[in-house]
JSON list of C-alpha atoms in Angstrom, two decimals:
[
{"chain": "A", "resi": 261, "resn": "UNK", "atom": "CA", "xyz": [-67.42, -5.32, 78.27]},
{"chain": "A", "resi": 262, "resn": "UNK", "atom": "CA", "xyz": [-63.51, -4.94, 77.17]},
{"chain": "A", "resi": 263, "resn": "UNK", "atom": "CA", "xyz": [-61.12, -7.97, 76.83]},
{"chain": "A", "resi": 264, "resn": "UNK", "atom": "CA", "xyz": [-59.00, -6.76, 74.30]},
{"chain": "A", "resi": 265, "resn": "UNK", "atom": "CA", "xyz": [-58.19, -3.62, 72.58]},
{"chain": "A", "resi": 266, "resn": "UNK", "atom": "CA", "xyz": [-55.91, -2.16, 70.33]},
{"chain": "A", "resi": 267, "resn": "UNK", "atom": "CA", "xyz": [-53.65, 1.42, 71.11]},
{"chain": "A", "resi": 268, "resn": "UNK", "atom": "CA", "xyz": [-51.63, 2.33, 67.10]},
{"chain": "A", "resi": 269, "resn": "UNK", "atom": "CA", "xyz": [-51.66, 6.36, 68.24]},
{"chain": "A", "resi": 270, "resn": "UNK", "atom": "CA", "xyz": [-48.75, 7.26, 68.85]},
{"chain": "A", "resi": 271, "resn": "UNK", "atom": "CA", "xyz": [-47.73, 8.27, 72.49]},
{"chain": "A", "resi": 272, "resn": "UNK", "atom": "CA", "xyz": [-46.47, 12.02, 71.63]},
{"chain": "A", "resi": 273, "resn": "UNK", "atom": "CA", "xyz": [-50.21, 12.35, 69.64]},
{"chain": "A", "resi": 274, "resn": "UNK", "atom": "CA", "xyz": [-51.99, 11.19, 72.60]},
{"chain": "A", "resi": 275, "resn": "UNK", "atom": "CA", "xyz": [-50.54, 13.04, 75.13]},
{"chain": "A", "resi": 276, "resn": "UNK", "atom": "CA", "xyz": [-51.26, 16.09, 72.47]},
{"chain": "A", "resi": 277, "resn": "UNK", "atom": "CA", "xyz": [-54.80, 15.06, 72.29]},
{"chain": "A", "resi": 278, "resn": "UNK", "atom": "CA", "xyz": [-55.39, 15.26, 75.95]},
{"chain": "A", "resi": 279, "resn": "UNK", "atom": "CA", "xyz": [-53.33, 17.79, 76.61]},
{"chain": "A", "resi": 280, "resn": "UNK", "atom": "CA", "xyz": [-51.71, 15.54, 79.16]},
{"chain": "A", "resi": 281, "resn": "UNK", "atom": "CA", "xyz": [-47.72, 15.29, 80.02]},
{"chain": "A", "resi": 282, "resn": "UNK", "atom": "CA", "xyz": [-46.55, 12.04, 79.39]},
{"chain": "A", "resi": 283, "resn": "UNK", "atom": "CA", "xyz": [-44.74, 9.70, 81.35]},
{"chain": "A", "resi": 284, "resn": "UNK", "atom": "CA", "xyz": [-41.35, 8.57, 80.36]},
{"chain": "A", "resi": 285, "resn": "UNK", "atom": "CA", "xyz": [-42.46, 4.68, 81.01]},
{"chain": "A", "resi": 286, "resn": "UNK", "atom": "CA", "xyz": [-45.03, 4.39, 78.71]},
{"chain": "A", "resi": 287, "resn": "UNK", "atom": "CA", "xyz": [-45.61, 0.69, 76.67]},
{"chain": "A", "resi": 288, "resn": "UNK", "atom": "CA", "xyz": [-44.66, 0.86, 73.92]},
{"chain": "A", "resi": 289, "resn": "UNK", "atom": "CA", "xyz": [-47.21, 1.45, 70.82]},
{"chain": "A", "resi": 290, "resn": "UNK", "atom": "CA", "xyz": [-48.16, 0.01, 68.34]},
{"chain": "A", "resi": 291, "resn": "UNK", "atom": "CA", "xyz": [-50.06, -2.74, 70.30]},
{"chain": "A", "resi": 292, "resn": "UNK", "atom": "CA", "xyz": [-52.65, -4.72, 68.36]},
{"chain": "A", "resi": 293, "resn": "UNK", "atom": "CA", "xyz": [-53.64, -7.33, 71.36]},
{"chain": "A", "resi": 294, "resn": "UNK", "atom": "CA", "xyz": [-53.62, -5.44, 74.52]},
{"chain": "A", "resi": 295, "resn": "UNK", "atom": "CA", "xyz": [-54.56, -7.50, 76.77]},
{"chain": "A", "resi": 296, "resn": "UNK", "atom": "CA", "xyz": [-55.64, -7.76, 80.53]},
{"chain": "A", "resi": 297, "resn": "UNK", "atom": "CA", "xyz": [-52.35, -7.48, 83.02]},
{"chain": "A", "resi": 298, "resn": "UNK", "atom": "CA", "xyz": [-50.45, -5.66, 80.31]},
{"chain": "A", "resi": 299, "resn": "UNK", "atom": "CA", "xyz": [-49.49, -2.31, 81.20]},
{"chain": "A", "resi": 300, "resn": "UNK", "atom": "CA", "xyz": [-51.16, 0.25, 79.01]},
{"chain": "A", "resi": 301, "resn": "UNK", "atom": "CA", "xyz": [-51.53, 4.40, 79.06]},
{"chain": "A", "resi": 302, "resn": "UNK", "atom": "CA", "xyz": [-53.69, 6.20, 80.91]},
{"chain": "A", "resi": 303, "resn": "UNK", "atom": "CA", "xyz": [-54.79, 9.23, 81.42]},
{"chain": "A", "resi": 304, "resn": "UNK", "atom": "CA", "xyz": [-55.14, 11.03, 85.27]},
{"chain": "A", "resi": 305, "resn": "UNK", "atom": "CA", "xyz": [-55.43, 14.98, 86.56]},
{"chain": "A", "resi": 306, "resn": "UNK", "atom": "CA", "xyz": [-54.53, 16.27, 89.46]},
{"chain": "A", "resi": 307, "resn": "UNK", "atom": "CA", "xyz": [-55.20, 19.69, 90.69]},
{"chain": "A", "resi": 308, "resn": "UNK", "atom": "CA", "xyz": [-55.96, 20.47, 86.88]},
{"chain": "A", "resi": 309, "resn": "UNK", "atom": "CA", "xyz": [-52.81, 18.65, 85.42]},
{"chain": "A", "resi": 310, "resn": "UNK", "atom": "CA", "xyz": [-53.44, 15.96, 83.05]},
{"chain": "A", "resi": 311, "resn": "UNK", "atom": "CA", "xyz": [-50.75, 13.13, 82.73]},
{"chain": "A", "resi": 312, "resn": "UNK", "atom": "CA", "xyz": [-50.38, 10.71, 80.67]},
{"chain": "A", "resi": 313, "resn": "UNK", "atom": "CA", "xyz": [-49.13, 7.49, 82.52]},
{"chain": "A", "resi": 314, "resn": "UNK", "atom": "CA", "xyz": [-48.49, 3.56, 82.42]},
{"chain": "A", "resi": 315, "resn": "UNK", "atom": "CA", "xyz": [-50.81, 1.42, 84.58]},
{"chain": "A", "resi": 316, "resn": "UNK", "atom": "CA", "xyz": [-51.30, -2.27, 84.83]},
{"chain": "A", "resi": 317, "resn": "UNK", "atom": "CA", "xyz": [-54.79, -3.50, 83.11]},
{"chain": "A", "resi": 318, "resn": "UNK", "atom": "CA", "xyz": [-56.65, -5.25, 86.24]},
{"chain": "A", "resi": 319, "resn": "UNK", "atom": "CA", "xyz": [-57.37, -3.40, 89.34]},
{"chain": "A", "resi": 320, "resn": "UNK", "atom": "CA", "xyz": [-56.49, -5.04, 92.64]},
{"chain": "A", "resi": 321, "resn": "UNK", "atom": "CA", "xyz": [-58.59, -3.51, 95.45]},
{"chain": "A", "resi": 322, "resn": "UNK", "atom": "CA", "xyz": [-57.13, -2.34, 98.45]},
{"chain": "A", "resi": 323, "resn": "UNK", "atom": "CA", "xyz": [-57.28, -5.69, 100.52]},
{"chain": "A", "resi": 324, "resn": "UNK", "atom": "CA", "xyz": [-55.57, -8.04, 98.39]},
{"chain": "A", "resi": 325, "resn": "UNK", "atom": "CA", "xyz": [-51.95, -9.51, 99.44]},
{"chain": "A", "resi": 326, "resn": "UNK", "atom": "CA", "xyz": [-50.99, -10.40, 96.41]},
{"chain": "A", "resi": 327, "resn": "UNK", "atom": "CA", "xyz": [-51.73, -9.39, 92.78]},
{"chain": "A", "resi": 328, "resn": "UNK", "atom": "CA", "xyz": [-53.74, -12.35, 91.74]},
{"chain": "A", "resi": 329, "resn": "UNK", "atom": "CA", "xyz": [-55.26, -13.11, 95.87]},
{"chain": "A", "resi": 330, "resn": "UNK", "atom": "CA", "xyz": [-58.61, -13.04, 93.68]},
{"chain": "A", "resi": 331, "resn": "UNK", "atom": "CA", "xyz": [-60.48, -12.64, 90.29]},
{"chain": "A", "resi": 332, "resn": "UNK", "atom": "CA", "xyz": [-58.72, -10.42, 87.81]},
{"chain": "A", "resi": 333, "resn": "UNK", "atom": "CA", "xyz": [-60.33, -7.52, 87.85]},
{"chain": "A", "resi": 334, "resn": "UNK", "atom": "CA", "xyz": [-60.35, -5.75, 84.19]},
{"chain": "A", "resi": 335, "resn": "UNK", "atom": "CA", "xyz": [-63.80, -4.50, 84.12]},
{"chain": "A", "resi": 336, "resn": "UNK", "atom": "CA", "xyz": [-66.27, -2.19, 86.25]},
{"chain": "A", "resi": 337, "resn": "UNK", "atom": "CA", "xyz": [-69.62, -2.02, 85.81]},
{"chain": "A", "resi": 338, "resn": "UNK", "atom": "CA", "xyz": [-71.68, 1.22, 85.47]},
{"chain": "A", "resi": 339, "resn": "UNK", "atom": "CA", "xyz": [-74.43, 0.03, 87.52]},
{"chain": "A", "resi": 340, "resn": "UNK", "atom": "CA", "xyz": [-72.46, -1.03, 90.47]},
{"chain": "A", "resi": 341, "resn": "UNK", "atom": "CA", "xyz": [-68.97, 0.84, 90.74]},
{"chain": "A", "resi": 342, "resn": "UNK", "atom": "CA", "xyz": [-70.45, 3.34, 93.30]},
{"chain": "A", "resi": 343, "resn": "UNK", "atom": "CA", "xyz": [-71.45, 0.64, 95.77]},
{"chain": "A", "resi": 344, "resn": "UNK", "atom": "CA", "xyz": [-68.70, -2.38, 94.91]},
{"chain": "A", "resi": 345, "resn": "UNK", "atom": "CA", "xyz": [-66.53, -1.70, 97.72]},
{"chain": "A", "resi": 346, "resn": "UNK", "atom": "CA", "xyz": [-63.69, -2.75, 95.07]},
{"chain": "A", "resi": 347, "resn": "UNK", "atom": "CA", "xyz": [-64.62, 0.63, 93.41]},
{"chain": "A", "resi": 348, "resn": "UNK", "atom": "CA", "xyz": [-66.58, 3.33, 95.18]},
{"chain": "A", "resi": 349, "resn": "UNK", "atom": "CA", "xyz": [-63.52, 4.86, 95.99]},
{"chain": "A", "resi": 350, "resn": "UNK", "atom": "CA", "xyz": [-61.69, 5.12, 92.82]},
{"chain": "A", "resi": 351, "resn": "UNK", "atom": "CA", "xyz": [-64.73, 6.13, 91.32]},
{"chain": "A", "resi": 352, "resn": "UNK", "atom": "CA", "xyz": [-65.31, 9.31, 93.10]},
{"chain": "A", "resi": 353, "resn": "UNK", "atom": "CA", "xyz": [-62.16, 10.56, 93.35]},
{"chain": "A", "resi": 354, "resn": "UNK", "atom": "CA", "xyz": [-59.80, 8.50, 90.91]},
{"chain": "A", "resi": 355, "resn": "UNK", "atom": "CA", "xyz": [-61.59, 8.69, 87.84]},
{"chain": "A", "resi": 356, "resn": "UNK", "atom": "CA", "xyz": [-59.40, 8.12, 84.22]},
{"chain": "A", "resi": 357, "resn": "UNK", "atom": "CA", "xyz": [-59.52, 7.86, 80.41]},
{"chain": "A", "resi": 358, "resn": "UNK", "atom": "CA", "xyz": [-57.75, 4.67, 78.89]},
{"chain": "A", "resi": 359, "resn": "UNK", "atom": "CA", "xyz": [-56.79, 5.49, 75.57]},
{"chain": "A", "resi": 360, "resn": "UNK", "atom": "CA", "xyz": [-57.66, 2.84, 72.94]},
{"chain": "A", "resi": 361, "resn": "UNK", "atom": "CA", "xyz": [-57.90, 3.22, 69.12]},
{"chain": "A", "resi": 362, "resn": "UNK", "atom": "CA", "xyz": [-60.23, 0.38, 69.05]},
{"chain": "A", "resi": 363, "resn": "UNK", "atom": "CA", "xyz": [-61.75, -3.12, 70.94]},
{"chain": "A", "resi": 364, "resn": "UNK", "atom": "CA", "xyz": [-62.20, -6.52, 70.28]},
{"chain": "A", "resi": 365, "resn": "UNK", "atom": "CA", "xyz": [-65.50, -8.28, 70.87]},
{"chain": "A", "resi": 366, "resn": "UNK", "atom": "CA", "xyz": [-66.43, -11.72, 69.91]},
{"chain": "A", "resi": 367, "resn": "UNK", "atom": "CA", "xyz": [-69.66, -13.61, 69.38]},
{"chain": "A", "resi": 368, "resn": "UNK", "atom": "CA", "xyz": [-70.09, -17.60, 69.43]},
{"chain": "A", "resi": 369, "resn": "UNK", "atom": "CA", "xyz": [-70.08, -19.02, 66.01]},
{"chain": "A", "resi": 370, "resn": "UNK", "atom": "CA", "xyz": [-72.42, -22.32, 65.03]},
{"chain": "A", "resi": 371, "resn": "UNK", "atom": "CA", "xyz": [-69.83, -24.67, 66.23]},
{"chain": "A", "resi": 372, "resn": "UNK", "atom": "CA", "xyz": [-69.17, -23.17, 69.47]},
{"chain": "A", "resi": 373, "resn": "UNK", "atom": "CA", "xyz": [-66.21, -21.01, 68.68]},
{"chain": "A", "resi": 374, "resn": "UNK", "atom": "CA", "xyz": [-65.61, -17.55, 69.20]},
{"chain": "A", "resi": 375, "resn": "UNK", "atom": "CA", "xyz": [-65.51, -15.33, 66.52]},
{"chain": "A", "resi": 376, "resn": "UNK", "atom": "CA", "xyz": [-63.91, -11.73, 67.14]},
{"chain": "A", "resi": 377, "resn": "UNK", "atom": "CA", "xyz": [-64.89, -8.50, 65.55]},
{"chain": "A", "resi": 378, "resn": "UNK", "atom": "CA", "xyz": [-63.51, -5.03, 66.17]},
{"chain": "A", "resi": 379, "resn": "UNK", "atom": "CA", "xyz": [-64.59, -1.70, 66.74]},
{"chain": "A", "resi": 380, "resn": "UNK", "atom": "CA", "xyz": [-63.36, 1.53, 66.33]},
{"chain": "A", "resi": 381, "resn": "UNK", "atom": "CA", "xyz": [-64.77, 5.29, 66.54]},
{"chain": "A", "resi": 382, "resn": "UNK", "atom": "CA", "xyz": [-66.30, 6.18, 63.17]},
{"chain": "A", "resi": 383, "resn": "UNK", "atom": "CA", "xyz": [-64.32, 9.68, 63.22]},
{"chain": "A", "resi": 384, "resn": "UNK", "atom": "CA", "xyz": [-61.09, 7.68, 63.14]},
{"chain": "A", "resi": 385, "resn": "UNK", "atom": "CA", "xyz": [-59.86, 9.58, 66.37]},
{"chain": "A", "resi": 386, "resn": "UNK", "atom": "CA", "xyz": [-58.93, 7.34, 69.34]},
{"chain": "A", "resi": 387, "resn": "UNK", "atom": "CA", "xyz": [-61.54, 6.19, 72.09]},
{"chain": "A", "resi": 388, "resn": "UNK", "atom": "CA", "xyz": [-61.53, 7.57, 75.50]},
{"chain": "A", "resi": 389, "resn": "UNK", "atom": "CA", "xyz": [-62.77, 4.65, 77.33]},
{"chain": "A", "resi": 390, "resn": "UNK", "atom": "CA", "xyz": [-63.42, 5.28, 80.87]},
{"chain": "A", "resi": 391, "resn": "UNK", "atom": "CA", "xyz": [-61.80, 4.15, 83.47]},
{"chain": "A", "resi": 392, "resn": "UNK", "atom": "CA", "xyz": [-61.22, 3.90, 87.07]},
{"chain": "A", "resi": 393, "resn": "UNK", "atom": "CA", "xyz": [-58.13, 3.35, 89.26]},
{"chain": "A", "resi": 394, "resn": "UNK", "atom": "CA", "xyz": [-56.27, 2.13, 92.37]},
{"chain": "A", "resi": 395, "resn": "UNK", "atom": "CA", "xyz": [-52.63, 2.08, 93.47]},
{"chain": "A", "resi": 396, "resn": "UNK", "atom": "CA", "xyz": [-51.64, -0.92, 95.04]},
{"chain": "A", "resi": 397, "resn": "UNK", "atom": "CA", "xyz": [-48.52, -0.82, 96.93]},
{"chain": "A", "resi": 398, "resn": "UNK", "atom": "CA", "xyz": [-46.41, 0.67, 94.17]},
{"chain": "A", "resi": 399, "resn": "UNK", "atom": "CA", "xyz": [-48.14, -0.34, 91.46]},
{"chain": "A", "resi": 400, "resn": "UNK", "atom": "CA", "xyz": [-50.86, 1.65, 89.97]},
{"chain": "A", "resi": 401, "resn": "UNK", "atom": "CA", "xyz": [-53.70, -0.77, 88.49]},
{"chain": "A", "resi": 402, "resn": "UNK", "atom": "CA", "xyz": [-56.75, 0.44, 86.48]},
{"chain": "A", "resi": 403, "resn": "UNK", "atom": "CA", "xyz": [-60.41, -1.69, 85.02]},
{"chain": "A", "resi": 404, "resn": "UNK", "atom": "CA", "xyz": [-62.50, -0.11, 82.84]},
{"chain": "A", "resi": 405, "resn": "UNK", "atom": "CA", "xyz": [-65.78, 0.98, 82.90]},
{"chain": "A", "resi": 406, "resn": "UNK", "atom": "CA", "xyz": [-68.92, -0.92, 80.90]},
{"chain": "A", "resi": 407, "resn": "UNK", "atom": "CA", "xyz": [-72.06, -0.55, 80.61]},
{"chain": "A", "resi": 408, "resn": "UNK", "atom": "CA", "xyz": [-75.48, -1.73, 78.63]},
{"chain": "A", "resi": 409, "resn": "UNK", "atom": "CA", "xyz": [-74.59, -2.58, 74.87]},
{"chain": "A", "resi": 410, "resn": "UNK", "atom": "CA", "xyz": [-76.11, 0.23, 72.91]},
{"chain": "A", "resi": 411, "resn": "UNK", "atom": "CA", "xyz": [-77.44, 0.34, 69.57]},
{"chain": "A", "resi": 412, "resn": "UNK", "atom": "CA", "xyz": [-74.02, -0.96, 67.47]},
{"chain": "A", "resi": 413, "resn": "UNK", "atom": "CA", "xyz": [-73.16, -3.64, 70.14]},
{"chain": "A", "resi": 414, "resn": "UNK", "atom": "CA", "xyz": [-76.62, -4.82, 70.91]},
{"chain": "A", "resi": 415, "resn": "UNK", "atom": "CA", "xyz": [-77.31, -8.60, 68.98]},
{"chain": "A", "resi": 416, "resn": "UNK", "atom": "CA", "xyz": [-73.60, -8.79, 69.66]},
{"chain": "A", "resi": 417, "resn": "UNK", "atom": "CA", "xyz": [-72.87, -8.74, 73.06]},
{"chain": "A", "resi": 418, "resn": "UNK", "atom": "CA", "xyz": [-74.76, -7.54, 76.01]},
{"chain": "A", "resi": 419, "resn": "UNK", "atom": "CA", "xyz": [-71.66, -4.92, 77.36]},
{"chain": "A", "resi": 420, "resn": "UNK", "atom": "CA", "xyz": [-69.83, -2.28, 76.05]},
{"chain": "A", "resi": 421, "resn": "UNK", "atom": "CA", "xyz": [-66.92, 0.19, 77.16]},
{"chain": "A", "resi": 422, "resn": "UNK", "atom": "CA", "xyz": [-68.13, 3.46, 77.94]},
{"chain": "A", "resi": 423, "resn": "UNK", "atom": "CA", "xyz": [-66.44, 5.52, 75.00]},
{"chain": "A", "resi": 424, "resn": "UNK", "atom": "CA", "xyz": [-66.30, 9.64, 76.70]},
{"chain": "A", "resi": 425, "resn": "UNK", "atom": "CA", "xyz": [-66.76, 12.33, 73.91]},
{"chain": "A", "resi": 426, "resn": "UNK", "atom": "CA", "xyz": [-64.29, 15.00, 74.11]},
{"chain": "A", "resi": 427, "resn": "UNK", "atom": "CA", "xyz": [-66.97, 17.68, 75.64]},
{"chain": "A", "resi": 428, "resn": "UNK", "atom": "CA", "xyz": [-67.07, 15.07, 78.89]},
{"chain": "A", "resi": 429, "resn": "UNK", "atom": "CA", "xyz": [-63.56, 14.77, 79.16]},
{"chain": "A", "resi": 430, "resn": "UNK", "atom": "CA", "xyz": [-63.29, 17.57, 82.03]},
{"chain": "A", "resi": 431, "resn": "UNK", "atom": "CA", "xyz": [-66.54, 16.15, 83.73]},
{"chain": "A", "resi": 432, "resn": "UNK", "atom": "CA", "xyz": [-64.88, 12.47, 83.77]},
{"chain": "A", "resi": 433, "resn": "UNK", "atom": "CA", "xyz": [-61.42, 13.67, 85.30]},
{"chain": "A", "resi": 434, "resn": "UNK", "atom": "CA", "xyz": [-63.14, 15.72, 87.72]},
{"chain": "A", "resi": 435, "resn": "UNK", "atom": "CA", "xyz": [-61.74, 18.63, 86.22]},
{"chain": "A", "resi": 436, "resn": "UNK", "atom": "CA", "xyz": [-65.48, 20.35, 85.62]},
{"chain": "A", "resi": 437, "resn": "UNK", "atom": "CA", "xyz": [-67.43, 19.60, 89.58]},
{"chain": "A", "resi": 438, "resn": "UNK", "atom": "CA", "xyz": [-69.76, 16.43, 90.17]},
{"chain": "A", "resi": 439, "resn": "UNK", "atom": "CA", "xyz": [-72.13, 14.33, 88.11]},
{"chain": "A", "resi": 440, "resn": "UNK", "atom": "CA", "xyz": [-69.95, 11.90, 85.96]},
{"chain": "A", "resi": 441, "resn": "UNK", "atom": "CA", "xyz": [-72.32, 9.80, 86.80]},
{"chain": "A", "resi": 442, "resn": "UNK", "atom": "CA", "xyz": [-74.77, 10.59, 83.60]},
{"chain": "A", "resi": 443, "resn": "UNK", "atom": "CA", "xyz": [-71.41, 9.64, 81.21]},
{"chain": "A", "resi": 444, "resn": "UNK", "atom": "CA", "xyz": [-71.51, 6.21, 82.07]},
{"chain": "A", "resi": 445, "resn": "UNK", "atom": "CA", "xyz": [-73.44, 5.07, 79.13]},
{"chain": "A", "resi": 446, "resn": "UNK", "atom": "CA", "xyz": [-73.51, 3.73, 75.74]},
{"chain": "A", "resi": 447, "resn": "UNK", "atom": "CA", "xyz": [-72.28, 4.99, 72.87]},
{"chain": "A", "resi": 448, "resn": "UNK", "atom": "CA", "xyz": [-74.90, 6.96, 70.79]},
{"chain": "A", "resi": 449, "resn": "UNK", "atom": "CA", "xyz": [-75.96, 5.58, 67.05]},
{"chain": "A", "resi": 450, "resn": "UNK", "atom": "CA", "xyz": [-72.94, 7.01, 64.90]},
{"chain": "A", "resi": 451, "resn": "UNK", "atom": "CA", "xyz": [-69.96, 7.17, 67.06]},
{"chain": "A", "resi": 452, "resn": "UNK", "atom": "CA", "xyz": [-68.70, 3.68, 66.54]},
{"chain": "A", "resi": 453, "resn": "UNK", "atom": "CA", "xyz": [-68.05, 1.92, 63.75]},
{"chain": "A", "resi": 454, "resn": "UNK", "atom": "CA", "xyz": [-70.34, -1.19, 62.84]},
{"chain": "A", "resi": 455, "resn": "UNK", "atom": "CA", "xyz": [-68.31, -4.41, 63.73]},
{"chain": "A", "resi": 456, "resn": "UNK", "atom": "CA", "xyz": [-66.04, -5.80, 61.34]},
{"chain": "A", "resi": 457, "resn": "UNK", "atom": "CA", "xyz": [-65.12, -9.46, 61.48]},
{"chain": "A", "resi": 458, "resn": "UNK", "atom": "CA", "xyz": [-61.58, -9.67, 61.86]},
{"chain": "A", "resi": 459, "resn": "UNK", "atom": "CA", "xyz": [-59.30, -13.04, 62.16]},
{"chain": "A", "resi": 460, "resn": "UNK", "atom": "CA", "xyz": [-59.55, -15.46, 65.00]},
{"chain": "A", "resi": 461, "resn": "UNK", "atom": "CA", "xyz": [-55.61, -15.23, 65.37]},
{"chain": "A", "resi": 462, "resn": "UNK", "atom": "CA", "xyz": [-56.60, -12.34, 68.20]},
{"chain": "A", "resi": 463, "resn": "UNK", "atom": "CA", "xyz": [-58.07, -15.04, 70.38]},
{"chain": "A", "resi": 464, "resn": "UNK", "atom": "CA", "xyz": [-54.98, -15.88, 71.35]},
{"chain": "A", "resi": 465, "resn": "UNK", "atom": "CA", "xyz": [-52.85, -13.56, 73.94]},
{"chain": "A", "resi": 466, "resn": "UNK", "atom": "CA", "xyz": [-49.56, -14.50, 71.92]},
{"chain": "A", "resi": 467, "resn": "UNK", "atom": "CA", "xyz": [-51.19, -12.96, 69.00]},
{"chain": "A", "resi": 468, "resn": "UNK", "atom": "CA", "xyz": [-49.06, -9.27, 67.57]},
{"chain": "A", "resi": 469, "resn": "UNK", "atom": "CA", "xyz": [-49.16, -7.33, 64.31]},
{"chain": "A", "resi": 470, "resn": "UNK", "atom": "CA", "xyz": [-51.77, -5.36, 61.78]},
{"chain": "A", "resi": 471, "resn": "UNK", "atom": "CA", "xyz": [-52.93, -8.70, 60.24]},
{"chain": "A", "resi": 472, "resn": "UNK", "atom": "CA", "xyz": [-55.23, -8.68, 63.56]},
{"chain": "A", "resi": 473, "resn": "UNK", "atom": "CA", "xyz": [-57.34, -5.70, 62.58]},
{"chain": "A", "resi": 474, "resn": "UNK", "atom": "CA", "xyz": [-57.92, -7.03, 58.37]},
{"chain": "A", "resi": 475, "resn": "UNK", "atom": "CA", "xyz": [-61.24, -7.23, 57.86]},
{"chain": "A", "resi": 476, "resn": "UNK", "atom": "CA", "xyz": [-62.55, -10.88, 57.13]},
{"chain": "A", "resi": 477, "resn": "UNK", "atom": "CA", "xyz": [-65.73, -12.19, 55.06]},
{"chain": "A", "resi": 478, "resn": "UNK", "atom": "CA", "xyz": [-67.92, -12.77, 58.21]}
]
């Protein structure tokens, strides 16, 4: 899954990377502890025109009266967005990419505690996680899409993001026809770094700055 990532690329180089226009409301960057709720960039096309816009980080279906009428929804999972009524929607016809330049994962130490590690893409480029959206009232809301670990996560944690290689862009925007279905899987061996073990100052949502990403002695 995805509970925290990090977005250091600047706004002007993403919106160059995926050829997308950006918004003039986009959070500002860098952000070390993105969290769930926060608003972060996305990226949407419409009729071919890629934009580069600011979202909040938990999608609220359709039904809910309030933002938080239910769980906080910051994940969607491969296997069931296309029959979740929550989702089946968004993902056939509101289909994104949530820039990252890496995630946070954590594993449970002897004692019990959490201990975080972070990922990035081995190429040094910024992920393309995939994503799906939903505007609620005026507010539009996005989760992103995981799926079965793969070979790097796997010992670690069961989840993963789904990480979209530039070739699958199109597909995943619904710029290239049907069948983004077969992209909703783990990253292959080599794409991703191996985890690093970084502080366990990131566990906590107050938590800002580089120090977050230092590799530590695991």
């Amino acid at each position: 899954m995805c509970g925290r990532f990090t977005i250091t690329h600047p706004n002007e180089a993403l919106a160059a990377l995926f050829g997308a226009v950006p918004g003039n409301d986009l959070p500002m960057v860098p952000n070390y502890n993105v969290c769930p709720t926060n608003p972060v960039a996305v990226v949407t096309s419409d009729g071919g025109v890629r934009r580069l816009r600011a979202m909040r980080w938990g999608f609220v279906p359709s039904w809910y009266k309030a933002t938080n009428d239910g769980p906080l929804i910051i994940n969607a999972r491969a296997d069931t967005v296309a029959t979740k009524p929550a989702f089946r929607e968004a993902v056939r016809s509101r289909r994104c990419i949530v820039p990252a330049s890496g995630f946070y994962e954590w594993s449970t130490g002897e004692k019990g505690e959490k201990l975080p590690w972070y990922f990035t893409r081995a190429d040094g480029l910024p992920m393309a996680l995939a994503g799906v959206w939903q505007r609620w009232h005026d507010i539009d809301t996005v989760a992103i899409v995981s799926t079965d670990a793969g070979p790097v996560m796997a010992g670690l944690h069961h989840r993963e993001p789904v990480v979209l290689e530039q070739a699958d862009w199109p597909l995943w925007l619904g710029e290239a026809g049907h069948g983004a279905a077969v992209l909703m899987k783990a990253a292959p061996e080599g794409a991703l770094t191996r985890p690093v073990r970084v502080s366990s100052a990131v566990n906590s949502n107050r938590a800002s700055g580089p120090d977050l990403i230092v590799p530590i002695a695991a």
